[in-house]
Amino acid sequence: MNPAVETGKVFSSLLSASSRQGSAFLVLVDPDKTSPSQARSLAKLAEESGVDGLLVGGSQGFCGSLDELAAAVKESTGLPVILFPGSACQLSDRADAILFLSMLSSRNPQYLIGEHVKAAPVLRRMSIEIIPTAYLLVESGTLTSVQFVTQSLPIPREKVDLAVAHALAGKYMGMRLVYLEAGSGAAAPVPAEMVQGVSLTTDLPVAVGGGVRTPEQAGRFARSGASFVVVGNVLETGAASLVKELAAAVHFRK
Ligand code: 1GP
């Protein structure tokens, strides 16, 4: 069997880092906003500041090789590098793993299965670990790039039951992770009650991201049962002290 089809080492080690520390902190490197040299500095800063892993990808899903950026990140750090693709254009074998995201909250077939069929034969030739992920878009107060690009309605923020139903459907389809996404730069992050409801009912690891700006918000997600808290935008300034504070808030058991 091709090693690329198994969820394995990378995901397991992230999950153990998460349970050891309360939760794990992931930083998103967006190819639409970050040059390879900026990515190198961000990756080094992340590693020195206690970040657990780096996601590489962007919600606009633009085409163009991700190899240079993924390689720059990979060469600058010993942290796991995981693709977070906005489309089948955003693949690279320089990464260690990929979140194979199906946007289950959408009714747009392109993001439920279409991009996946385009990506699958390419992934089969790459030896990167695949993490099947139920990707749920949550209403966040403004129209985000991910909503616009995917032409998808988000789950209303107060409808925890609806988020739980989508996440359970993902679990019964064999997905290993639920990703609750408010969208990059979201005005309001995902409600903590939704993180808690999904995590308790599905018993699947939950990642949450979009609009997280403060250690308080990050810490609240970690304590609400998120296994992974993801931050992108706010780190563009490269403020070292903020990265450390966010990591400390996420690692509440350390
Ligand atoms: C990851 O889209 C997010 O899920 C990143 O969001 O850029 O708002 O941190 P921010």
mmCIF file of C-alpha atoms and ligand atoms in Angstrom:
data_model
loop_
_atom_site.group_PDB
_atom_site.id
_atom_site.type_symbol
_atom_site.label_atom_id
_atom_site.label_comp_id
_atom_site.label_asym_id
_atom_site.label_seq_id
_atom_site.Cartn_x
_atom_site.Cartn_y
_atom_site.Cartn_z
ATOM 1 C CA MET A 1 0.000 0.000 0.000
ATOM 2 C CA ASN A 2 1.224 3.484 -0.813
ATOM 3 C CA PRO A 3 2.265 5.224 2.446
ATOM 4 C CA ALA A 4 0.462 8.364 1.297
ATOM 5 C CA VAL A 5 -2.965 6.894 2.018
ATOM 6 C CA GLU A 6 -2.444 6.263 5.732
ATOM 7 C CA THR A 7 -2.946 8.668 8.572
ATOM 8 C CA GLY A 8 0.118 8.081 10.699
ATOM 9 C CA LYS A 9 3.178 9.429 12.427
ATOM 10 C CA VAL A 10 2.736 13.169 11.900
ATOM 11 C CA PHE A 11 -0.868 13.249 13.078
ATOM 12 C CA SER A 12 -0.133 10.962 16.053
ATOM 13 C CA SER A 13 2.760 13.093 17.219
ATOM 14 C CA LEU A 14 0.678 16.275 16.932
ATOM 15 C CA LEU A 15 -2.087 14.606 18.924
ATOM 16 C CA SER A 16 0.335 13.559 21.654
ATOM 17 C CA ALA A 17 1.803 17.090 21.805
ATOM 18 C CA SER A 18 -1.753 18.332 22.142
ATOM 19 C CA SER A 19 -2.807 16.031 24.957
ATOM 20 C CA ARG A 20 0.476 16.552 26.832
ATOM 21 C CA GLN A 21 0.111 20.337 26.802
ATOM 22 C CA GLY A 22 -3.685 20.724 26.869
ATOM 23 C CA SER A 23 -3.820 21.657 23.189
ATOM 24 C CA ALA A 24 -1.403 22.296 20.312
ATOM 25 C CA PHE A 25 -0.623 25.579 18.592
ATOM 26 C CA LEU A 26 -0.363 25.693 14.794
ATOM 27 C CA VAL A 27 0.730 28.693 12.748
ATOM 28 C CA LEU A 28 -0.551 29.216 9.205
ATOM 29 C CA VAL A 29 1.836 30.394 6.490
ATOM 30 C CA ASP A 30 -0.282 31.786 3.655
ATOM 31 C CA PRO A 31 1.362 31.736 0.184
ATOM 32 C CA ASP A 32 -0.748 34.725 -0.890
ATOM 33 C CA LYS A 33 0.760 36.905 1.821
ATOM 34 C CA THR A 34 4.161 35.415 2.614
ATOM 35 C CA SER A 35 7.340 35.295 0.550
ATOM 36 C CA PRO A 36 9.746 32.373 1.032
ATOM 37 C CA SER A 37 12.160 34.607 2.961
ATOM 38 C CA GLN A 38 9.386 35.872 5.265
ATOM 39 C CA ALA A 39 8.279 32.249 5.700
ATOM 40 C CA ARG A 40 11.795 31.296 6.809
ATOM 41 C CA SER A 41 11.830 33.958 9.520
ATOM 42 C CA LEU A 42 8.300 33.094 10.633
ATOM 43 C CA ALA A 43 9.137 29.380 10.848
ATOM 44 C CA LYS A 44 12.237 30.079 12.970
ATOM 45 C CA LEU A 45 10.325 32.430 15.232
ATOM 46 C CA ALA A 46 7.552 29.849 15.572
ATOM 47 C CA GLU A 47 9.954 27.113 16.575
ATOM 48 C CA GLU A 48 11.721 29.290 19.153
ATOM 49 C CA SER A 49 8.365 30.376 20.587
ATOM 50 C CA GLY A 50 6.900 26.931 21.297
ATOM 51 C CA VAL A 51 4.680 26.472 18.231
ATOM 52 C CA ASP A 52 3.866 22.790 17.546
ATOM 53 C CA GLY A 53 3.481 22.767 13.775
ATOM 54 C CA LEU A 54 3.149 24.891 10.643
ATOM 55 C CA LEU A 55 0.289 24.851 8.154
ATOM 56 C CA VAL A 56 0.990 25.998 4.605
ATOM 57 C CA GLY A 57 -1.861 27.061 2.326
ATOM 58 C CA GLY A 58 -4.317 29.804 1.545
ATOM 59 C CA SER A 59 -8.062 30.231 1.411
ATOM 60 C CA GLN A 60 -7.963 31.894 -2.005
ATOM 61 C CA GLY A 61 -6.631 28.639 -3.475
ATOM 62 C CA PHE A 62 -4.562 30.393 -6.160
ATOM 63 C CA CYS A 63 -2.475 28.199 -8.448
ATOM 64 C CA GLY A 64 1.303 28.433 -8.614
ATOM 65 C CA SER A 65 3.873 26.137 -7.123
ATOM 66 C CA LEU A 66 3.833 25.814 -3.374
ATOM 67 C CA ASP A 67 7.151 23.966 -3.456
ATOM 68 C CA GLU A 68 9.352 26.987 -2.850
ATOM 69 C CA LEU A 69 7.368 28.154 0.160
ATOM 70 C CA ALA A 70 6.932 24.664 1.637
ATOM 71 C CA ALA A 71 10.653 23.967 1.140
ATOM 72 C CA ALA A 72 11.608 27.296 2.763
ATOM 73 C CA VAL A 73 9.502 26.442 5.802
ATOM 74 C CA LYS A 74 10.716 22.854 5.973
ATOM 75 C CA GLU A 75 14.391 23.829 5.748
ATOM 76 C CA SER A 76 14.099 26.418 8.506
ATOM 77 C CA THR A 77 12.580 24.271 11.196
ATOM 78 C CA GLY A 78 12.256 20.800 12.629
ATOM 79 C CA LEU A 79 8.540 21.349 13.183
ATOM 80 C CA PRO A 80 6.031 19.301 11.191
ATOM 81 C CA VAL A 81 4.873 21.077 8.019
ATOM 82 C CA ILE A 82 1.301 20.333 6.990
ATOM 83 C CA LEU A 83 -0.448 21.460 3.814
ATOM 84 C CA PHE A 84 -3.731 23.289 4.296
ATOM 85 C CA PRO A 85 -4.758 23.581 0.647
ATOM 86 C CA GLY A 86 -7.310 25.994 -0.741
ATOM 87 C CA SER A 87 -7.512 23.925 -3.921
ATOM 88 C CA ALA A 88 -5.905 21.021 -5.792
ATOM 89 C CA CYS A 89 -3.319 23.563 -7.017
ATOM 90 C CA GLN A 90 -1.776 23.769 -3.562
ATOM 91 C CA LEU A 91 0.106 20.490 -3.241
ATOM 92 C CA SER A 92 3.774 19.891 -2.515
ATOM 93 C CA ASP A 93 5.840 16.886 -1.538
ATOM 94 C CA ARG A 94 8.116 19.148 0.520
ATOM 95 C CA ALA A 95 5.539 18.988 3.333
ATOM 96 C CA ASP A 96 5.189 16.150 5.832
ATOM 97 C CA ALA A 97 1.406 15.819 5.697
ATOM 98 C CA ILE A 98 -1.766 17.284 4.226
ATOM 99 C CA LEU A 99 -5.134 18.101 5.756
ATOM 100 C CA PHE A 100 -7.322 16.484 3.099
ATOM 101 C CA LEU A 101 -10.189 18.894 3.625
ATOM 102 C CA SER A 102 -13.712 18.172 2.493
ATOM 103 C CA MET A 103 -15.884 21.203 3.135
ATOM 104 C CA LEU A 104 -18.844 19.319 4.560
ATOM 105 C CA SER A 105 -20.700 22.513 5.477
ATOM 106 C CA SER A 106 -20.829 23.399 1.770
ATOM 107 C CA ARG A 107 -23.231 22.125 -0.851
ATOM 108 C CA ASN A 108 -20.801 23.044 -3.603
ATOM 109 C CA PRO A 109 -19.561 19.736 -5.077
ATOM 110 C CA GLN A 110 -16.261 21.294 -6.114
ATOM 111 C CA TYR A 111 -15.159 21.655 -2.483
ATOM 112 C CA LEU A 112 -16.884 18.513 -1.240
ATOM 113 C CA ILE A 113 -15.226 16.138 -3.732
ATOM 114 C CA GLY A 114 -14.201 17.874 -6.995
ATOM 115 C CA GLU A 115 -10.820 19.281 -5.972
ATOM 116 C CA HIS A 116 -10.115 15.992 -4.174
ATOM 117 C CA VAL A 117 -10.459 13.920 -7.320
ATOM 118 C CA LYS A 118 -8.012 16.261 -9.087
ATOM 119 C CA ALA A 119 -5.570 16.008 -6.173
ATOM 120 C CA ALA A 120 -5.773 12.262 -5.483
ATOM 121 C CA PRO A 121 -3.568 10.937 -8.329
ATOM 122 C CA VAL A 122 -0.959 13.608 -7.549
ATOM 123 C CA LEU A 123 -0.981 12.720 -3.857
ATOM 124 C CA ARG A 124 -0.620 9.048 -4.662
ATOM 125 C CA ARG A 125 2.808 9.815 -6.132
ATOM 126 C CA MET A 126 3.882 11.795 -3.074
ATOM 127 C CA SER A 127 4.899 10.163 0.156
ATOM 128 C CA ILE A 128 3.140 12.609 2.417
ATOM 129 C CA GLU A 129 0.770 11.650 5.176
ATOM 130 C CA ILE A 130 -2.918 12.245 4.532
ATOM 131 C CA ILE A 131 -5.205 13.440 7.314
ATOM 132 C CA PRO A 132 -8.878 13.163 6.258
ATOM 133 C CA THR A 133 -10.550 16.271 7.648
ATOM 134 C CA ALA A 134 -14.161 17.451 7.947
ATOM 135 C CA TYR A 135 -13.861 21.155 7.183
ATOM 136 C CA LEU A 136 -16.754 23.236 8.512
ATOM 137 C CA LEU A 137 -17.168 26.874 7.728
ATOM 138 C CA VAL A 138 -18.786 28.913 10.506
ATOM 139 C CA GLU A 139 -20.456 32.314 10.187
ATOM 140 C CA SER A 140 -18.111 35.023 11.439
ATOM 141 C CA GLY A 141 -19.765 38.401 10.906
ATOM 142 C CA THR A 142 -18.202 39.314 7.561
ATOM 143 C CA LEU A 143 -17.887 37.792 4.109
ATOM 144 C CA THR A 144 -14.527 35.968 4.215
ATOM 145 C CA SER A 145 -12.357 34.865 1.273
ATOM 146 C CA VAL A 146 -13.115 31.223 1.936
ATOM 147 C CA GLN A 147 -16.896 31.836 1.778
ATOM 148 C CA PHE A 148 -16.588 33.858 -1.388
ATOM 149 C CA VAL A 149 -14.170 31.528 -3.181
ATOM 150 C CA THR A 150 -16.086 28.375 -2.304
ATOM 151 C CA GLN A 151 -19.500 30.071 -2.766
ATOM 152 C CA SER A 152 -20.614 28.322 0.411
ATOM 153 C CA LEU A 153 -23.001 29.310 3.149
ATOM 154 C CA PRO A 154 -21.400 29.072 6.577
ATOM 155 C CA ILE A 155 -23.080 27.324 9.522
ATOM 156 C CA PRO A 156 -24.922 29.962 11.602
ATOM 157 C CA ARG A 157 -22.785 30.717 14.672
ATOM 158 C CA GLU A 158 -25.484 29.975 17.242
ATOM 159 C CA LYS A 159 -26.431 26.605 15.687
ATOM 160 C CA VAL A 160 -24.199 24.264 17.654
ATOM 161 C CA ASP A 161 -26.460 21.288 16.834
ATOM 162 C CA LEU A 162 -25.984 21.894 13.138
ATOM 163 C CA ALA A 163 -22.206 21.969 13.515
ATOM 164 C CA VAL A 164 -22.355 18.775 15.589
ATOM 165 C CA ALA A 165 -24.492 17.026 12.939
ATOM 166 C CA HIS A 166 -21.988 17.945 10.197
ATOM 167 C CA ALA A 167 -19.054 16.816 12.320
ATOM 168 C CA LEU A 168 -20.744 13.504 13.154
ATOM 169 C CA ALA A 169 -21.429 12.928 9.463
ATOM 170 C CA GLY A 170 -17.694 13.462 8.886
ATOM 171 C CA LYS A 171 -16.855 10.974 11.622
ATOM 172 C CA TYR A 172 -19.175 8.337 10.124
ATOM 173 C CA MET A 173 -17.478 8.901 6.759
ATOM 174 C CA GLY A 174 -14.147 8.052 8.400
ATOM 175 C CA MET A 175 -12.663 11.512 8.849
ATOM 176 C CA ARG A 176 -10.080 11.841 11.597
ATOM 177 C CA LEU A 177 -10.230 15.543 12.367
ATOM 178 C CA VAL A 178 -12.878 18.282 12.432
ATOM 179 C CA TYR A 179 -11.728 21.775 11.442
ATOM 180 C CA LEU A 180 -13.991 24.644 12.544
ATOM 181 C CA GLU A 181 -13.141 27.610 10.345
ATOM 182 C CA ALA A 182 -14.335 31.190 10.817
ATOM 183 C CA GLY A 183 -12.205 32.339 7.841
ATOM 184 C CA SER A 184 -8.919 34.182 7.759
ATOM 185 C CA GLY A 185 -9.230 37.625 9.338
ATOM 186 C CA ALA A 186 -12.748 36.818 10.602
ATOM 187 C CA ALA A 187 -14.420 39.557 12.620
ATOM 188 C CA ALA A 188 -15.604 37.004 15.176
ATOM 189 C CA PRO A 189 -13.872 33.678 15.803
ATOM 190 C CA VAL A 190 -15.866 30.424 16.131
ATOM 191 C CA PRO A 191 -17.953 30.431 19.342
ATOM 192 C CA ALA A 192 -16.264 28.427 22.136
ATOM 193 C CA GLU A 193 -19.603 26.632 22.792
ATOM 194 C CA MET A 194 -19.455 25.210 19.281
ATOM 195 C CA VAL A 195 -15.912 23.908 19.819
ATOM 196 C CA GLN A 196 -17.034 22.308 23.064
ATOM 197 C CA GLY A 197 -20.208 20.786 21.572
ATOM 198 C CA VAL A 198 -18.402 19.288 18.579
ATOM 199 C CA SER A 199 -15.507 17.988 20.611
ATOM 200 C CA LEU A 200 -17.682 16.359 23.309
ATOM 201 C CA THR A 201 -20.228 14.814 20.955
ATOM 202 C CA THR A 202 -17.959 13.494 18.226
ATOM 203 C CA ASP A 203 -14.958 12.562 20.331
ATOM 204 C CA LEU A 204 -12.838 13.550 17.318
ATOM 205 C CA PRO A 205 -9.920 15.973 17.605
ATOM 206 C CA VAL A 206 -11.043 19.499 16.716
ATOM 207 C CA ALA A 207 -8.940 22.225 15.094
ATOM 208 C CA VAL A 208 -10.219 25.793 15.252
ATOM 209 C CA GLY A 209 -9.043 28.880 13.400
ATOM 210 C CA GLY A 210 -9.956 32.227 11.888
ATOM 211 C CA GLY A 211 -9.890 35.587 13.633
ATOM 212 C CA VAL A 212 -7.932 34.456 16.698
ATOM 213 C CA ARG A 213 -5.989 37.539 17.806
ATOM 214 C CA THR A 214 -5.385 37.294 21.531
ATOM 215 C CA PRO A 215 -3.964 34.782 24.018
ATOM 216 C CA GLU A 216 -7.328 34.911 25.853
ATOM 217 C CA GLN A 217 -9.210 33.727 22.752
ATOM 218 C CA ALA A 218 -6.604 31.040 22.030
ATOM 219 C CA GLY A 219 -6.647 29.824 25.636
ATOM 220 C CA ARG A 220 -10.464 29.706 25.695
ATOM 221 C CA PHE A 221 -10.455 27.396 22.659
ATOM 222 C CA ALA A 222 -7.835 25.138 24.209
ATOM 223 C CA ARG A 223 -9.881 24.841 27.407
ATOM 224 C CA SER A 224 -13.087 24.249 25.416
ATOM 225 C CA GLY A 225 -11.646 21.030 24.009
ATOM 226 C CA ALA A 226 -9.870 22.133 20.807
ATOM 227 C CA SER A 227 -6.912 19.861 20.089
ATOM 228 C CA PHE A 228 -5.421 22.464 17.748
ATOM 229 C CA VAL A 229 -5.643 26.239 17.707
ATOM 230 C CA VAL A 230 -4.589 27.862 14.411
ATOM 231 C CA VAL A 231 -3.400 31.444 13.974
ATOM 232 C CA GLY A 232 -2.310 33.171 10.762
ATOM 233 C CA ASN A 233 -2.944 36.853 10.099
ATOM 234 C CA VAL A 234 -2.086 38.256 13.479
ATOM 235 C CA LEU A 235 1.479 36.962 13.247
ATOM 236 C CA GLU A 236 2.264 38.810 10.046
ATOM 237 C CA THR A 237 3.782 41.585 12.096
ATOM 238 C CA GLY A 238 6.240 38.977 13.413
ATOM 239 C CA ALA A 239 5.718 40.085 17.019
ATOM 240 C CA ALA A 240 7.804 37.512 18.893
ATOM 241 C CA SER A 241 6.229 38.214 22.259
ATOM 242 C CA LEU A 242 2.711 37.592 20.927
ATOM 243 C CA VAL A 243 3.672 34.203 19.459
ATOM 244 C CA LYS A 244 5.053 33.150 22.861
ATOM 245 C CA GLU A 245 1.979 34.404 24.701
ATOM 246 C CA LEU A 246 -0.356 32.603 22.300
ATOM 247 C CA ALA A 247 1.650 29.380 22.676
ATOM 248 C CA ALA A 248 1.600 29.659 26.475
ATOM 249 C CA ALA A 249 -2.177 30.235 26.479
ATOM 250 C CA VAL A 250 -2.781 27.204 24.227
ATOM 251 C CA HIS A 251 -0.440 25.018 26.313
ATOM 252 C CA PHE A 252 -2.497 25.512 29.457
ATOM 253 C CA ARG A 253 -1.413 22.185 30.984
ATOM 254 C CA LYS A 254 2.317 22.795 30.632
HETATM 255 C C1 1GP B 1 -6.944 29.271 9.792
HETATM 256 O O1 1GP B 1 -8.055 30.723 8.386
HETATM 257 C C2 1GP B 1 -7.362 30.596 9.580
HETATM 258 O O2 1GP B 1 -8.079 28.499 9.996
HETATM 259 C C3 1GP B 1 -6.324 31.647 9.797
HETATM 260 O O3 1GP B 1 -7.060 32.713 10.243
HETATM 261 O O4 1GP B 1 -5.497 34.463 9.544
HETATM 262 O O5 1GP B 1 -7.528 34.966 10.928
HETATM 263 O O6 1GP B 1 -5.604 33.782 11.940
HETATM 264 P P1 1GP B 1 -6.363 34.058 10.676
#
